[in-house]
mmCIF file of C-alpha atoms and ligand atoms in Angstrom:
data_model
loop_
_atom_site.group_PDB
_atom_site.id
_atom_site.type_symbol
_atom_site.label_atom_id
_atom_site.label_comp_id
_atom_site.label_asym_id
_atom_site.label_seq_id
_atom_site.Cartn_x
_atom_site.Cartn_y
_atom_site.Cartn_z
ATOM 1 C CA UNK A 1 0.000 0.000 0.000
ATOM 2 C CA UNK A 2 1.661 3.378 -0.785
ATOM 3 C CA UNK A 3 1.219 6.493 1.343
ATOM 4 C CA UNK A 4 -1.645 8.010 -0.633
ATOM 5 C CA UNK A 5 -3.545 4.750 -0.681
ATOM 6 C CA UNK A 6 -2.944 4.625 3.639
ATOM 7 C CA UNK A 7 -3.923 8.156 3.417
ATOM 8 C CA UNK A 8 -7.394 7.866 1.533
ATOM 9 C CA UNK A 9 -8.258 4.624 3.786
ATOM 10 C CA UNK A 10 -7.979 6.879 6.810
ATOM 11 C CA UNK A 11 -9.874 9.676 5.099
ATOM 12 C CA UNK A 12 -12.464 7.619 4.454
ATOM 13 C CA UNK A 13 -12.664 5.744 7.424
ATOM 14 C CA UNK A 14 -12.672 9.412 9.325
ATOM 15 C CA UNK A 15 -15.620 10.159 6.999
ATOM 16 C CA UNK A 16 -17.409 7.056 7.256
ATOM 17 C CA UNK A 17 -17.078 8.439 11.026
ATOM 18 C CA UNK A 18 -17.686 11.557 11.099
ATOM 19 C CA UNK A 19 -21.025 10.249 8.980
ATOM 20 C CA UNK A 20 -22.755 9.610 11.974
ATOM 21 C CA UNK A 21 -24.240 5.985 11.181
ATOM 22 C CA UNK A 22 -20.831 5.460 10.520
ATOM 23 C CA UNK A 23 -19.004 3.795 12.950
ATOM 24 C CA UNK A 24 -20.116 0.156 12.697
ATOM 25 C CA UNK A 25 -19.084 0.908 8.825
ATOM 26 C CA UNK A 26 -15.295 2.654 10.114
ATOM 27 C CA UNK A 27 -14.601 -0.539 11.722
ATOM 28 C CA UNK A 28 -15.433 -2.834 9.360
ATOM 29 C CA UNK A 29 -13.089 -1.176 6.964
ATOM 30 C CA UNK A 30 -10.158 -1.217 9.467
ATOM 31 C CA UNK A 31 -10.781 -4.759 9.966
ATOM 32 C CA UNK A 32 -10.685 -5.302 6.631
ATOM 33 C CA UNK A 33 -7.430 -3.742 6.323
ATOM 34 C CA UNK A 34 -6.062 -5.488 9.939
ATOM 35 C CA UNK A 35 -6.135 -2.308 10.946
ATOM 36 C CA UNK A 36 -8.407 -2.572 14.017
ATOM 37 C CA UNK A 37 -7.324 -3.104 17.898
ATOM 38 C CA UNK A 38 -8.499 -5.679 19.986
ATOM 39 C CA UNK A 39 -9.924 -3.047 22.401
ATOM 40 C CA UNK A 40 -11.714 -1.250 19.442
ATOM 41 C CA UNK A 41 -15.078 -1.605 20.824
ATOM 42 C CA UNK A 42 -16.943 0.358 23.391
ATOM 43 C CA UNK A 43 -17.489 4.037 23.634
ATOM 44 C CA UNK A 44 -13.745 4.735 22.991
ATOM 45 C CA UNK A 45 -13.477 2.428 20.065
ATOM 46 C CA UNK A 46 -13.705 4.484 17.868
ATOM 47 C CA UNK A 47 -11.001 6.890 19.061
ATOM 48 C CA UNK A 48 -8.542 4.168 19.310
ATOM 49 C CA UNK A 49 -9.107 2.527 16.024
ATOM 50 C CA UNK A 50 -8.246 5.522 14.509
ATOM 51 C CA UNK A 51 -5.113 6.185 16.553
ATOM 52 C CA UNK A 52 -4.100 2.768 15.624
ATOM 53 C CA UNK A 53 -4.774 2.851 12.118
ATOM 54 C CA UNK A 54 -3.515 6.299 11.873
ATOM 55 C CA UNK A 55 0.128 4.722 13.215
ATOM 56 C CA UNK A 56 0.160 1.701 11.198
ATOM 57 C CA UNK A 57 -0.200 3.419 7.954
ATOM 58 C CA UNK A 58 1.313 7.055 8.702
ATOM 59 C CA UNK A 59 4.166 6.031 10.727
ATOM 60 C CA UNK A 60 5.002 1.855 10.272
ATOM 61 C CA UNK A 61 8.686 2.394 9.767
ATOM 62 C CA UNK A 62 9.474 5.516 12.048
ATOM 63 C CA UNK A 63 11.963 5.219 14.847
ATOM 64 C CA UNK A 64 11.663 6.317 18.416
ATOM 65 C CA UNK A 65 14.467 8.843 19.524
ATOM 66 C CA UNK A 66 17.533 7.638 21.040
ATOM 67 C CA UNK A 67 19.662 9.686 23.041
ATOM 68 C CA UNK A 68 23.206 10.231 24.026
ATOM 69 C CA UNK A 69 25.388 9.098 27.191
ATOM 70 C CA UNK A 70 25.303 12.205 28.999
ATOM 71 C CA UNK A 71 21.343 12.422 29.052
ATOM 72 C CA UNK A 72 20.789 9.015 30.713
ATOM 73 C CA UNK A 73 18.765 9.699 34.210
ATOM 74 C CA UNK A 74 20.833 9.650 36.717
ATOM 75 C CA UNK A 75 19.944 7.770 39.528
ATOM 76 C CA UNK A 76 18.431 5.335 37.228
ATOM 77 C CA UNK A 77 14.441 5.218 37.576
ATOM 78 C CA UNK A 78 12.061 2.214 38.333
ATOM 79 C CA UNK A 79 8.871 2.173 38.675
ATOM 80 C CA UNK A 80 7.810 0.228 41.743
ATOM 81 C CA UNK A 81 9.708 -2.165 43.883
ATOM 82 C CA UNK A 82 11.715 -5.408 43.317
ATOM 83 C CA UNK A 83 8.800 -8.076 43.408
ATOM 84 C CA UNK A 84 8.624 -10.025 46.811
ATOM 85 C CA UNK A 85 6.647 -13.467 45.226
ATOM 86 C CA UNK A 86 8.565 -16.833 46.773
ATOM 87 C CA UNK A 87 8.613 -17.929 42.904
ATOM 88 C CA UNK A 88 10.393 -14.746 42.054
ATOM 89 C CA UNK A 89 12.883 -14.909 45.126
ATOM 90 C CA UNK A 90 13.746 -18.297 44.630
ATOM 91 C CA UNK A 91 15.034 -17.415 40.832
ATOM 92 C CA UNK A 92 16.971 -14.354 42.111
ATOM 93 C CA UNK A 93 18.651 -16.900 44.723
ATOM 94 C CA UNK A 94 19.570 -18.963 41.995
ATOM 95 C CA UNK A 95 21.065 -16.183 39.690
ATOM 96 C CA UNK A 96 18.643 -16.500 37.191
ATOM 97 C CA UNK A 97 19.927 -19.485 36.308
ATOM 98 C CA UNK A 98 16.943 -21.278 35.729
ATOM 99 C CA UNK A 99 14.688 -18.631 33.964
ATOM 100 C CA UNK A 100 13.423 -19.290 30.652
ATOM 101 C CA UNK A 101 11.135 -17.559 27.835
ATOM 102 C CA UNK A 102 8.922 -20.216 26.278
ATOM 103 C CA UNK A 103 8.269 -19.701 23.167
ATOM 104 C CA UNK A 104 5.600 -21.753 21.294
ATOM 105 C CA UNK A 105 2.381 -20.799 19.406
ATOM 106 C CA UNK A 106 2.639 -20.406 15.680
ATOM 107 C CA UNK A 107 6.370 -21.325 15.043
ATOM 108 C CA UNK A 108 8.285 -24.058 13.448
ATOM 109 C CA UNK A 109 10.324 -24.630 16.423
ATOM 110 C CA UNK A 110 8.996 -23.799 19.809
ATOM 111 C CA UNK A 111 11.727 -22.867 22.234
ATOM 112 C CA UNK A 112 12.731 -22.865 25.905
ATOM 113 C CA UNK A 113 15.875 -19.962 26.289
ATOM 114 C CA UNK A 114 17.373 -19.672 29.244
ATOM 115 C CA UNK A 115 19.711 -15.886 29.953
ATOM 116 C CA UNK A 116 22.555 -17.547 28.618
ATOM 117 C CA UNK A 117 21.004 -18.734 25.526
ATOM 118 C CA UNK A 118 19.573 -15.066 24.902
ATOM 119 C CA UNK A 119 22.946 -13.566 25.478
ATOM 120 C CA UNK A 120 24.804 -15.708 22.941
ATOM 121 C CA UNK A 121 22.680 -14.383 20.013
ATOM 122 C CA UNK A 122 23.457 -10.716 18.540
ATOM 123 C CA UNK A 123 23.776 -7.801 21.048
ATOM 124 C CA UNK A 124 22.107 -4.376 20.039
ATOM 125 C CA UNK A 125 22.263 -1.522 22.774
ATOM 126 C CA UNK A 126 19.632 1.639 22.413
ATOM 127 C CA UNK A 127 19.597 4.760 24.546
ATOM 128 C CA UNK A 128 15.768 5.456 24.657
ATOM 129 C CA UNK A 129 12.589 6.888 27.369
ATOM 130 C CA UNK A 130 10.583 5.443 29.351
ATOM 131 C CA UNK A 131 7.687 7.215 29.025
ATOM 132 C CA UNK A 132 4.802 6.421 31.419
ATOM 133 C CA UNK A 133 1.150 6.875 31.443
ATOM 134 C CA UNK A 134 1.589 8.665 34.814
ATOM 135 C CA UNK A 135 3.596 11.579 34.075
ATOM 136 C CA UNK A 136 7.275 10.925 34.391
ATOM 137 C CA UNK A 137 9.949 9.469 31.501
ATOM 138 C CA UNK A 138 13.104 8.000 32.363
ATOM 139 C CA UNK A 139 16.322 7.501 30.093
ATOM 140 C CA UNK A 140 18.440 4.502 30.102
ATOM 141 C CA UNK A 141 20.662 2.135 28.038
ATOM 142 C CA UNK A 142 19.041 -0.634 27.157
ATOM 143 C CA UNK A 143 20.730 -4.090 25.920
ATOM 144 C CA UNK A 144 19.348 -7.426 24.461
ATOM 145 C CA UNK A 145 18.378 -9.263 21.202
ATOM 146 C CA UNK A 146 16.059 -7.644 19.084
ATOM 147 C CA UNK A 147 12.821 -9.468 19.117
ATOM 148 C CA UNK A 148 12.780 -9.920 15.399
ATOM 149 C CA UNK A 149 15.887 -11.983 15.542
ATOM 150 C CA UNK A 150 14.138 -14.813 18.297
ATOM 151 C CA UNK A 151 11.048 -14.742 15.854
ATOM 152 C CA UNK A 152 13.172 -15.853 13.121
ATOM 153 C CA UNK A 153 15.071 -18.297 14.861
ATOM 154 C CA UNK A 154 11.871 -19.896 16.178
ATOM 155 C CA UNK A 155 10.261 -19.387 12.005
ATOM 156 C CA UNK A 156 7.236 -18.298 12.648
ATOM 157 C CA UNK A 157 4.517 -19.016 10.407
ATOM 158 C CA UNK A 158 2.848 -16.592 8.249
ATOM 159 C CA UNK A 159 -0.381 -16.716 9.566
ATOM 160 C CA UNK A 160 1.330 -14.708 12.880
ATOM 161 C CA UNK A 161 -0.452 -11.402 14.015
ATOM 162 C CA UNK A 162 0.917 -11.053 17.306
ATOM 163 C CA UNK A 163 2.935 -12.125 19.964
ATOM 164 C CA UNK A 164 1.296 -12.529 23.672
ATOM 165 C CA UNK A 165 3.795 -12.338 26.318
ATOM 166 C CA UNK A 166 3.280 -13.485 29.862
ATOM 167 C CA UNK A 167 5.452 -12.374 33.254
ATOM 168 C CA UNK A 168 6.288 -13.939 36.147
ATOM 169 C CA UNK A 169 3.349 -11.660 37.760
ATOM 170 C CA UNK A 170 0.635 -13.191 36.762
ATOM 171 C CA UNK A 171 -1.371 -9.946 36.531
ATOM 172 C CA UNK A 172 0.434 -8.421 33.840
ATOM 173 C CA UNK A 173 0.724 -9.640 30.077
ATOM 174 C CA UNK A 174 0.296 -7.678 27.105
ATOM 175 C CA UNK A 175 0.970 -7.905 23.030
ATOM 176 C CA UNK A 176 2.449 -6.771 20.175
ATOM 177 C CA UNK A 177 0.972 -6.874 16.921
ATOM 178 C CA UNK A 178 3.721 -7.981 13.986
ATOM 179 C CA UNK A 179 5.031 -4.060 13.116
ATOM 180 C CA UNK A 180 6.256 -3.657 16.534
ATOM 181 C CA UNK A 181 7.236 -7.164 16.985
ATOM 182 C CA UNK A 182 9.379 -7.020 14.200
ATOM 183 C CA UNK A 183 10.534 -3.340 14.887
ATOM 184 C CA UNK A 184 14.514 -2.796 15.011
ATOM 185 C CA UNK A 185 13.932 -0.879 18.164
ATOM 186 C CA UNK A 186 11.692 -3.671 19.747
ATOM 187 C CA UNK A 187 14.043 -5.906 22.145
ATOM 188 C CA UNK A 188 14.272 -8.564 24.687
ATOM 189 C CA UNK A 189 16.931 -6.988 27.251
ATOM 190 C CA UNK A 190 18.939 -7.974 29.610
ATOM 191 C CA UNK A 191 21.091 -4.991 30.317
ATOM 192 C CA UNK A 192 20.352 -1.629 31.507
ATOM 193 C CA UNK A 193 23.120 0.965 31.621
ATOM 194 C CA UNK A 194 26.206 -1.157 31.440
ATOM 195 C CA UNK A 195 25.543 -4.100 33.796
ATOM 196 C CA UNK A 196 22.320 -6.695 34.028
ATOM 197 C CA UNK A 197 18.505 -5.326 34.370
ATOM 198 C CA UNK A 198 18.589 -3.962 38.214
ATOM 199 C CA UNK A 199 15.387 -6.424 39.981
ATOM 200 C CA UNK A 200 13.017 -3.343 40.380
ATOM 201 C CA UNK A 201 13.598 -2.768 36.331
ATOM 202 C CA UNK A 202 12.276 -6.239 35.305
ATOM 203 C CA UNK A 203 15.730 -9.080 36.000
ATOM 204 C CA UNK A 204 16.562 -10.789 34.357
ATOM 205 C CA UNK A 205 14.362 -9.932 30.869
ATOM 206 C CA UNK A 206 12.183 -7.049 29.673
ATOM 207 C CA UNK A 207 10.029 -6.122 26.737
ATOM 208 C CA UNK A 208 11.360 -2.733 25.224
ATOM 209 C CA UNK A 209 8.957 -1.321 23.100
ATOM 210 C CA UNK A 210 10.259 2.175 22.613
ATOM 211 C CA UNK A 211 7.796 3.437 20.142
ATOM 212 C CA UNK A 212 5.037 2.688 23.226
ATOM 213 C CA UNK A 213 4.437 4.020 26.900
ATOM 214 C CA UNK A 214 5.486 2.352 29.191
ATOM 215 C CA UNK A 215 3.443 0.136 30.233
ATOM 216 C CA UNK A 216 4.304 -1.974 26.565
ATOM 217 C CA UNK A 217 7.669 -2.662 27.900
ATOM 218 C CA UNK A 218 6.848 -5.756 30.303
ATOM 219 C CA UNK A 219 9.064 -6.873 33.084
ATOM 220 C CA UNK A 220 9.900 -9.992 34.290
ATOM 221 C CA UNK A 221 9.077 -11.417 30.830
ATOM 222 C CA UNK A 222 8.931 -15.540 31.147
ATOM 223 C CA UNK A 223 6.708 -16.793 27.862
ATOM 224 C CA UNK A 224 5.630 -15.491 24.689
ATOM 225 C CA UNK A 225 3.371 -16.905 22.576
ATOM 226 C CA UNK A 226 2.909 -16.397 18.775
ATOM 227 C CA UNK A 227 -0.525 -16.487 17.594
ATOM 228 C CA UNK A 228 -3.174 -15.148 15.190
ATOM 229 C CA UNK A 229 -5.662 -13.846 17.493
ATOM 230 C CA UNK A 230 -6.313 -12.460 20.964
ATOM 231 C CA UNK A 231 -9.748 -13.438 21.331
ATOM 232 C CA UNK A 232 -8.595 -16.172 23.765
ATOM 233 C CA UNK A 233 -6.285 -14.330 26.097
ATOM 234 C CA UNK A 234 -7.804 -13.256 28.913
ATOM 235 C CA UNK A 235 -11.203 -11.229 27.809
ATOM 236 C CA UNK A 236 -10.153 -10.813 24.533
ATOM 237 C CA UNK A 237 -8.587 -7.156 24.981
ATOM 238 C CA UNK A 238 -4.816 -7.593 23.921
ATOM 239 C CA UNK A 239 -3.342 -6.875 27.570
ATOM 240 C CA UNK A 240 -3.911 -6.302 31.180
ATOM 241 C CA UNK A 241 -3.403 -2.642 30.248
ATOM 242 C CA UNK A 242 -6.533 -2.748 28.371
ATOM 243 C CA UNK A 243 -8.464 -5.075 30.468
ATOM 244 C CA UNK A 244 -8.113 -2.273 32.856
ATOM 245 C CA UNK A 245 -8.846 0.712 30.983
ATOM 246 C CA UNK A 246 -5.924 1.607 29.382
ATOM 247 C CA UNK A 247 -5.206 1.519 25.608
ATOM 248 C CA UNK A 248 -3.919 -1.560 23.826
ATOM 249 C CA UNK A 249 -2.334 0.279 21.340
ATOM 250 C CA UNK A 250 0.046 2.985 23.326
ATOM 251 C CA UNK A 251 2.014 4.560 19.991
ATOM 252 C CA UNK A 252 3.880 7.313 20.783
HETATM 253 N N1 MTE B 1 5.689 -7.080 34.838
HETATM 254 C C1 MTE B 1 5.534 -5.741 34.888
HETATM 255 N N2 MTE B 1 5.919 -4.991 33.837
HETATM 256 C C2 MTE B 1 5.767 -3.642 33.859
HETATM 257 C C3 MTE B 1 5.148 -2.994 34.964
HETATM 258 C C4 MTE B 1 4.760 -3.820 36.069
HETATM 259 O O1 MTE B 1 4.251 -3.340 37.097
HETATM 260 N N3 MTE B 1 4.956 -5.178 35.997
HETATM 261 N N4 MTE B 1 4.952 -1.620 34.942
HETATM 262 C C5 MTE B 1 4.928 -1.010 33.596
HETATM 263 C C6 MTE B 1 4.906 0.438 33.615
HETATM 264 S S1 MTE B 1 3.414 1.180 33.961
HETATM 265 C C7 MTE B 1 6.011 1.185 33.265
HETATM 266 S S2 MTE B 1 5.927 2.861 33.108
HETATM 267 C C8 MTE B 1 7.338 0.549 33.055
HETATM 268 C C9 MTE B 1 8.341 1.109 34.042
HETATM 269 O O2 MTE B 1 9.619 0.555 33.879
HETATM 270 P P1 MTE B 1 10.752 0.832 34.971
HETATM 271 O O3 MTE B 1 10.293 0.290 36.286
HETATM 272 O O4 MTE B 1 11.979 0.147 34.467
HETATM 273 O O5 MTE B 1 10.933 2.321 35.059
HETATM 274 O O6 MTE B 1 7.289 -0.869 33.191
HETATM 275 C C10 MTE B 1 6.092 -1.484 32.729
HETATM 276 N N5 MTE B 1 6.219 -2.916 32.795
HETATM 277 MO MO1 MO B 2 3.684 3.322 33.521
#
């Protein structure tokens, strides 16, 4: 699709809107296009839809900024404390030794990584925000394997629309549809600012989803699964960001 053709399809989805009986029709066109959220319904549907669809077809390949050394926060933020659950203790006693990111779902070869395994493939380091939904933004080094590489190891199949990943807190999980999955910028880290991901920042492996709030970069990241719909996570919404009110989609 070139950039007029994304253009029209949001001017006429914006019409079809703005149309009044509209709306039922807007979203049926996005769909169409795979251009609609999995929180797209309710009374702020709409709204996000278009956000969404706006990104995906204005902005697919942009990059977030990155920044240089001298403007990484210092102290370091995080966002909460270390986690205190006896299943998360007992992996910090054992150096992490023992974590692993499942991968399954839609791939050729469903995987088990442990840290080490992660750290042997390709290193990329980024110096990008945290922005969060609350107010403040944070700037750090991040390291780790871009995402894209791990979803070509594993071959996933072409029928893939997302990836669902879970965390050792069983409250929070989220997903990525295939443009950020895929992004450059997107990675599984392990590092933060020279050394391994500090507890309270998600040890020993974090989503980084620069091009997202904050909330899209998960902590404590254990399984990801690769799949073609979200209707059967949870209630269908994409995340626990969404489930509670949030947006799915959190482009920056
Ligand atoms: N597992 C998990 N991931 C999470 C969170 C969380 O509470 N649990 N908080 C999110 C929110 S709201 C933000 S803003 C960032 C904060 O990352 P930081 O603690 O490294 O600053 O992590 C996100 N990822
Ligand atoms: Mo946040």
């Amino acid at each position: 699709m070139n950039i007029t053709t994304r253009r029209n399809l949001i001017n006429t989805a914006l019409t079809v809107t703005a149309g009044g009986a509209g709306i039922a029709l807007a979203a049926k066109l996005l769909d169409h296009n795979g251009l609609l959220p999995p929180d797209g319904g309710g009374i702020y549907g709409p709204g996000r839809s278009l956000s969404y669809a706006a990104h995906r077809l204005l902005a697919r390949n942009s990059l977030a900024r990155e920044f240089s050394r001298d403007q990484i926060s210092n102290p370091a933020h995080a966002n909460g404390k270390p986690i205190k659950a006896p299943e998360y203790l007992r992996h910090q006693a054992e150096g992490f030794g023992n974590w692993r990111l499942q991968v399954d779902g839609l791939v050729a070869r469903p995987a088990s990584l442990s840290i080490a395994d992660i750290k042997s493939y390709p290193s990329t380091s980024q110096i990008t925000q945290i922005a969060c939904e609350e107010g403040w933004s944070s700037i750090s080094e991040w390291t780790g394997v871009r995402l894209a590489h791990i979803l070509k190891l594993v071959e996933i199949r072409p029928q893939a629309k997302f990836i669902v990943f879970s965390t050792i807190q069983r409250s929070r999980w989220g997903a990525l549809d295939m443009n950020d999955a895929l992004h450059p910028q997107t990675l599984i880290a392990y590092g933060m600012n020279g050394t391994d991901i500090p507890l309270a920042n998600g040890a020993p492996l974090r989503l980084r989803v620069p091009r997202q709030l904050g909330y899209a970069s998960l902590k404590y990241i254990n399984h990801m699964t690769v799949t073609d719909s979200l209707e059967s996570f949870g209630k269908g919404l994409g995340s626990s960001a969404s489930e509670a009110g949030y947006s799915w989609y959190a482009g920056i």
